[in-house]
């Protein structure tokens, strides 16, 4: 029973959030169990281009370090805000959510060619948090019971927390910058005079992730317009009264 309940709860998680967080956990566990070396996962443009190790373009987003506080902290934020974003502003638009993933991932990889970034998972989490915070500007946040603030300040609070932990702020800044680029071209630019939507979701992604609902087979119901209630014979209401009946009357 416990297994079935856990499985049901797991399947209730939106598909993109479920697949991404599961891949992150499996990758980290594989490294922790020495099944995979992190040296085969990090972003290395020379190895990618010369040795065609293209999987690094994906695995660089899946590894958050060894099991510890930093891993659980990033996974909690990744799962929480990825799910809220998918169930909130992207509800019913899974294909658009996938496009956001692809857009952010491509820009981060381009940045990684010029900035020394080995793993991009944390930057990707900050991007998700940034987009959610800009689309929920009136939400009040509480950070570990220490401070209260509006949602748009959340990425900056996480940036300060990263500084306290001794992490490189360049990772968070890249995530915030790419999140702002997506927010601008998706939410701001189309609303400007003469603005237009730049990110167009391909039709094959819509068919794959957001298929049109099948048309229901409607059963033709009988025409009740001319059906009179039972009991009294309404059709013979004005019929002539038989002579016997007249005599009895």
PDB file of N, CA and C in Angstrom, residues 193-241:
ATOM      1  N   UNK A 193       4.356  48.230 -27.768  1.00  0.00           N
ATOM      2  CA  UNK A 193       3.809  48.661 -29.052  1.00  0.00           C
ATOM      3  C   UNK A 193       4.723  48.173 -30.170  1.00  0.00           C
ATOM      4  N   UNK A 194       4.175  47.447 -31.086  1.00  0.00           N
ATOM      5  CA  UNK A 194       4.947  46.881 -32.184  1.00  0.00           C
ATOM      6  C   UNK A 194       5.707  45.621 -31.810  1.00  0.00           C
ATOM      7  N   UNK A 195       5.565  45.177 -30.565  1.00  0.00           N
ATOM      8  CA  UNK A 195       6.252  43.970 -30.140  1.00  0.00           C
ATOM      9  C   UNK A 195       5.582  42.715 -30.665  1.00  0.00           C
ATOM     10  N   UNK A 196       6.307  41.647 -30.683  1.00  0.00           N
ATOM     11  CA  UNK A 196       5.769  40.384 -31.157  1.00  0.00           C
ATOM     12  C   UNK A 196       6.427  39.238 -30.399  1.00  0.00           C
ATOM     13  N   UNK A 197       5.794  38.102 -30.460  1.00  0.00           N
ATOM     14  CA  UNK A 197       6.297  36.917 -29.779  1.00  0.00           C
ATOM     15  C   UNK A 197       7.429  36.316 -30.594  1.00  0.00           C
ATOM     16  N   UNK A 198       8.568  36.133 -29.944  1.00  0.00           N
ATOM     17  CA  UNK A 198       9.750  35.617 -30.638  1.00  0.00           C
ATOM     18  C   UNK A 198       9.845  34.101 -30.520  1.00  0.00           C
ATOM     19  N   UNK A 199       9.645  33.597 -29.314  1.00  0.00           N
ATOM     20  CA  UNK A 199       9.734  32.155 -29.103  1.00  0.00           C
ATOM     21  C   UNK A 199       8.437  31.489 -29.561  1.00  0.00           C
ATOM     22  N   UNK A 200       8.513  30.775 -30.633  1.00  0.00           N
ATOM     23  CA  UNK A 200       7.360  30.069 -31.179  1.00  0.00           C
ATOM     24  C   UNK A 200       7.561  28.575 -30.941  1.00  0.00           C
ATOM     25  N   UNK A 201       6.620  27.961 -30.260  1.00  0.00           N
ATOM     26  CA  UNK A 201       6.716  26.536 -29.971  1.00  0.00           C
ATOM     27  C   UNK A 201       6.436  25.739 -31.240  1.00  0.00           C
ATOM     28  N   UNK A 202       7.359  24.858 -31.639  1.00  0.00           N
ATOM     29  CA  UNK A 202       7.127  24.049 -32.849  1.00  0.00           C
ATOM     30  C   UNK A 202       5.871  23.185 -32.714  1.00  0.00           C
ATOM     31  N   UNK A 203       5.233  22.971 -33.836  1.00  0.00           N
ATOM     32  CA  UNK A 203       3.988  22.229 -33.835  1.00  0.00           C
ATOM     33  C   UNK A 203       4.182  20.783 -33.379  1.00  0.00           C
ATOM     34  N   UNK A 204       5.334  20.188 -33.713  1.00  0.00           N
ATOM     35  CA  UNK A 204       5.531  18.784 -33.338  1.00  0.00           C
ATOM     36  C   UNK A 204       5.644  18.638 -31.822  1.00  0.00           C
ATOM     37  N   UNK A 205       6.155  19.674 -31.139  1.00  0.00           N
ATOM     38  CA  UNK A 205       6.203  19.623 -29.682  1.00  0.00           C
ATOM     39  C   UNK A 205       4.797  19.744 -29.093  1.00  0.00           C
ATOM     40  N   UNK A 206       3.968  20.576 -29.710  1.00  0.00           N
ATOM     41  CA  UNK A 206       2.597  20.693 -29.227  1.00  0.00           C
ATOM     42  C   UNK A 206       1.836  19.393 -29.415  1.00  0.00           C
ATOM     43  N   UNK A 207       2.050  18.735 -30.540  1.00  0.00           N
ATOM     44  CA  UNK A 207       1.371  17.460 -30.774  1.00  0.00           C
ATOM     45  C   UNK A 207       1.891  16.380 -29.827  1.00  0.00           C
ATOM     46  N   UNK A 208       3.175  16.490 -29.466  1.00  0.00           N
ATOM     47  CA  UNK A 208       3.779  15.484 -28.610  1.00  0.00           C
ATOM     48  C   UNK A 208       3.378  15.653 -27.149  1.00  0.00           C
ATOM     49  N   UNK A 209       3.401  16.898 -26.661  1.00  0.00           N
ATOM     50  CA  UNK A 209       3.167  17.147 -25.239  1.00  0.00           C
ATOM     51  C   UNK A 209       1.764  17.670 -24.941  1.00  0.00           C
ATOM     52  N   UNK A 210       1.137  18.337 -25.900  1.00  0.00           N
ATOM     53  CA  UNK A 210      -0.196  18.894 -25.675  1.00  0.00           C
ATOM     54  C   UNK A 210      -1.137  18.466 -26.792  1.00  0.00           C
ATOM     55  N   UNK A 211      -1.407  17.184 -26.914  1.00  0.00           N
ATOM     56  CA  UNK A 211      -2.301  16.742 -27.987  1.00  0.00           C
ATOM     57  C   UNK A 211      -3.705  17.273 -27.775  1.00  0.00           C
ATOM     58  N   UNK A 212      -4.364  17.550 -28.890  1.00  0.00           N
ATOM     59  CA  UNK A 212      -5.740  18.051 -28.820  1.00  0.00           C
ATOM     60  C   UNK A 212      -6.638  16.967 -28.254  1.00  0.00           C
ATOM     61  N   UNK A 213      -7.584  17.336 -27.400  1.00  0.00           N
ATOM     62  CA  UNK A 213      -8.498  16.332 -26.835  1.00  0.00           C
ATOM     63  C   UNK A 213      -9.332  15.677 -27.920  1.00  0.00           C
ATOM     64  N   UNK A 214      -9.532  14.382 -27.778  1.00  0.00           N
ATOM     65  CA  UNK A 214     -10.318  13.653 -28.765  1.00  0.00           C
ATOM     66  C   UNK A 214     -11.780  14.068 -28.680  1.00  0.00           C
ATOM     67  N   UNK A 215     -12.403  14.134 -29.856  1.00  0.00           N
ATOM     68  CA  UNK A 215     -13.810  14.509 -29.903  1.00  0.00           C
ATOM     69  C   UNK A 215     -14.656  13.368 -29.342  1.00  0.00           C
ATOM     70  N   UNK A 216     -15.545  13.712 -28.478  1.00  0.00           N
ATOM     71  CA  UNK A 216     -16.403  12.701 -27.854  1.00  0.00           C
ATOM     72  C   UNK A 216     -17.472  12.234 -28.841  1.00  0.00           C
ATOM     73  N   UNK A 217     -17.814  10.967 -28.732  1.00  0.00           N
ATOM     74  CA  UNK A 217     -18.881  10.413 -29.566  1.00  0.00           C
ATOM     75  C   UNK A 217     -20.227  10.708 -28.904  1.00  0.00           C
ATOM     76  N   UNK A 218     -20.934  11.634 -29.475  1.00  0.00           N
ATOM     77  CA  UNK A 218     -22.211  12.037 -28.901  1.00  0.00           C
ATOM     78  C   UNK A 218     -23.323  11.106 -29.379  1.00  0.00           C
ATOM     79  N   UNK A 219     -24.144  10.700 -28.450  1.00  0.00           N
ATOM     80  CA  UNK A 219     -25.295   9.849 -28.770  1.00  0.00           C
ATOM     81  C   UNK A 219     -26.487  10.741 -29.103  1.00  0.00           C
ATOM     82  N   UNK A 220     -27.098  10.477 -30.246  1.00  0.00           N
ATOM     83  CA  UNK A 220     -28.242  11.274 -30.654  1.00  0.00           C
ATOM     84  C   UNK A 220     -29.428  10.960 -29.753  1.00  0.00           C
ATOM     85  N   UNK A 221     -29.901  11.962 -29.069  1.00  0.00           N
ATOM     86  CA  UNK A 221     -31.037  11.794 -28.164  1.00  0.00           C
ATOM     87  C   UNK A 221     -32.347  11.961 -28.923  1.00  0.00           C
ATOM     88  N   UNK A 222     -33.382  11.303 -28.472  1.00  0.00           N
ATOM     89  CA  UNK A 222     -34.684  11.467 -29.147  1.00  0.00           C
ATOM     90  C   UNK A 222     -35.198  12.883 -28.987  1.00  0.00           C
ATOM     91  N   UNK A 223     -36.044  13.270 -29.937  1.00  0.00           N
ATOM     92  CA  UNK A 223     -36.610  14.615 -29.919  1.00  0.00           C
ATOM     93  C   UNK A 223     -37.771  14.650 -28.934  1.00  0.00           C
ATOM     94  N   UNK A 224     -37.523  15.300 -27.784  1.00  0.00           N
ATOM     95  CA  UNK A 224     -38.552  15.370 -26.762  1.00  0.00           C
ATOM     96  C   UNK A 224     -39.477  16.573 -26.939  1.00  0.00           C
ATOM     97  N   UNK A 225     -39.302  17.330 -28.008  1.00  0.00           N
ATOM     98  CA  UNK A 225     -40.100  18.539 -28.173  1.00  0.00           C
ATOM     99  C   UNK A 225     -41.575  18.208 -28.366  1.00  0.00           C
ATOM    100  N   UNK A 226     -41.817  17.094 -29.093  1.00  0.00           N
ATOM    101  CA  UNK A 226     -43.210  16.741 -29.391  1.00  0.00           C
ATOM    102  C   UNK A 226     -43.732  15.605 -28.522  1.00  0.00           C
ATOM    103  N   UNK A 227     -42.954  15.217 -27.537  1.00  0.00           N
ATOM    104  CA  UNK A 227     -43.384  14.132 -26.656  1.00  0.00           C
ATOM    105  C   UNK A 227     -44.151  14.725 -25.491  1.00  0.00           C
ATOM    106  N   UNK A 228     -45.381  14.255 -25.309  1.00  0.00           N
ATOM    107  CA  UNK A 228     -46.212  14.773 -24.220  1.00  0.00           C
ATOM    108  C   UNK A 228     -46.145  13.811 -23.039  1.00  0.00           C
ATOM    109  N   UNK A 229     -46.361  14.336 -21.857  1.00  0.00           N
ATOM    110  CA  UNK A 229     -46.295  13.450 -20.691  1.00  0.00           C
ATOM    111  C   UNK A 229     -47.366  12.366 -20.756  1.00  0.00           C
ATOM    112  N   UNK A 230     -47.078  11.236 -20.119  1.00  0.00           N
ATOM    113  CA  UNK A 230     -48.009  10.116 -20.146  1.00  0.00           C
ATOM    114  C   UNK A 230     -49.216  10.361 -19.247  1.00  0.00           C
ATOM    115  N   UNK A 231     -50.120   9.413 -19.210  1.00  0.00           N
ATOM    116  CA  UNK A 231     -51.317   9.525 -18.388  1.00  0.00           C
ATOM    117  C   UNK A 231     -52.520   9.822 -19.247  1.00  0.00           C
ATOM    118  N   UNK A 232     -52.885  11.049 -19.357  1.00  0.00           N
ATOM    119  CA  UNK A 232     -54.062  11.453 -20.124  1.00  0.00           C
ATOM    120  C   UNK A 232     -53.743  11.428 -21.610  1.00  0.00           C
ATOM    121  N   UNK A 233     -54.652  10.952 -22.399  1.00  0.00           N
ATOM    122  CA  UNK A 233     -54.470  10.871 -23.835  1.00  0.00           C
ATOM    123  C   UNK A 233     -54.722  12.240 -24.440  1.00  0.00           C
ATOM    124  N   UNK A 234     -53.628  13.028 -24.529  1.00  0.00           N
ATOM    125  CA  UNK A 234     -53.780  14.423 -24.969  1.00  0.00           C
ATOM    126  C   UNK A 234     -54.196  14.517 -26.422  1.00  0.00           C
ATOM    127  N   UNK A 235     -53.833  13.530 -27.234  1.00  0.00           N
ATOM    128  CA  UNK A 235     -54.152  13.626 -28.647  1.00  0.00           C
ATOM    129  C   UNK A 235     -55.657  13.514 -28.895  1.00  0.00           C
ATOM    130  N   UNK A 236     -56.350  12.816 -28.015  1.00  0.00           N
ATOM    131  CA  UNK A 236     -57.791  12.626 -28.184  1.00  0.00           C
ATOM    132  C   UNK A 236     -58.586  13.486 -27.217  1.00  0.00           C
ATOM    133  N   UNK A 237     -57.940  14.571 -26.798  1.00  0.00           N
ATOM    134  CA  UNK A 237     -58.600  15.439 -25.823  1.00  0.00           C
ATOM    135  C   UNK A 237     -59.877  16.048 -26.407  1.00  0.00           C
ATOM    136  N   UNK A 238     -59.813  16.386 -27.663  1.00  0.00           N
ATOM    137  CA  UNK A 238     -60.955  17.058 -28.290  1.00  0.00           C
ATOM    138  C   UNK A 238     -61.786  16.119 -29.160  1.00  0.00           C
ATOM    139  N   UNK A 239     -61.633  14.818 -28.905  1.00  0.00           N
ATOM    140  CA  UNK A 239     -62.399  13.878 -29.713  1.00  0.00           C
ATOM    141  C   UNK A 239     -63.885  13.971 -29.344  1.00  0.00           C
ATOM    142  N   UNK A 240     -64.752  13.506 -30.257  1.00  0.00           N
ATOM    143  CA  UNK A 240     -66.192  13.531 -30.004  1.00  0.00           C
ATOM    144  C   UNK A 240     -66.559  12.531 -28.926  1.00  0.00           C
ATOM    145  N   UNK A 241     -67.498  12.891 -28.084  1.00  0.00           N
ATOM    146  CA  UNK A 241     -67.930  12.017 -26.999  1.00  0.00           C
ATOM    147  C   UNK A 241     -68.882  10.974 -27.564  1.00  0.00           C
TER     148      UNK A 241
END
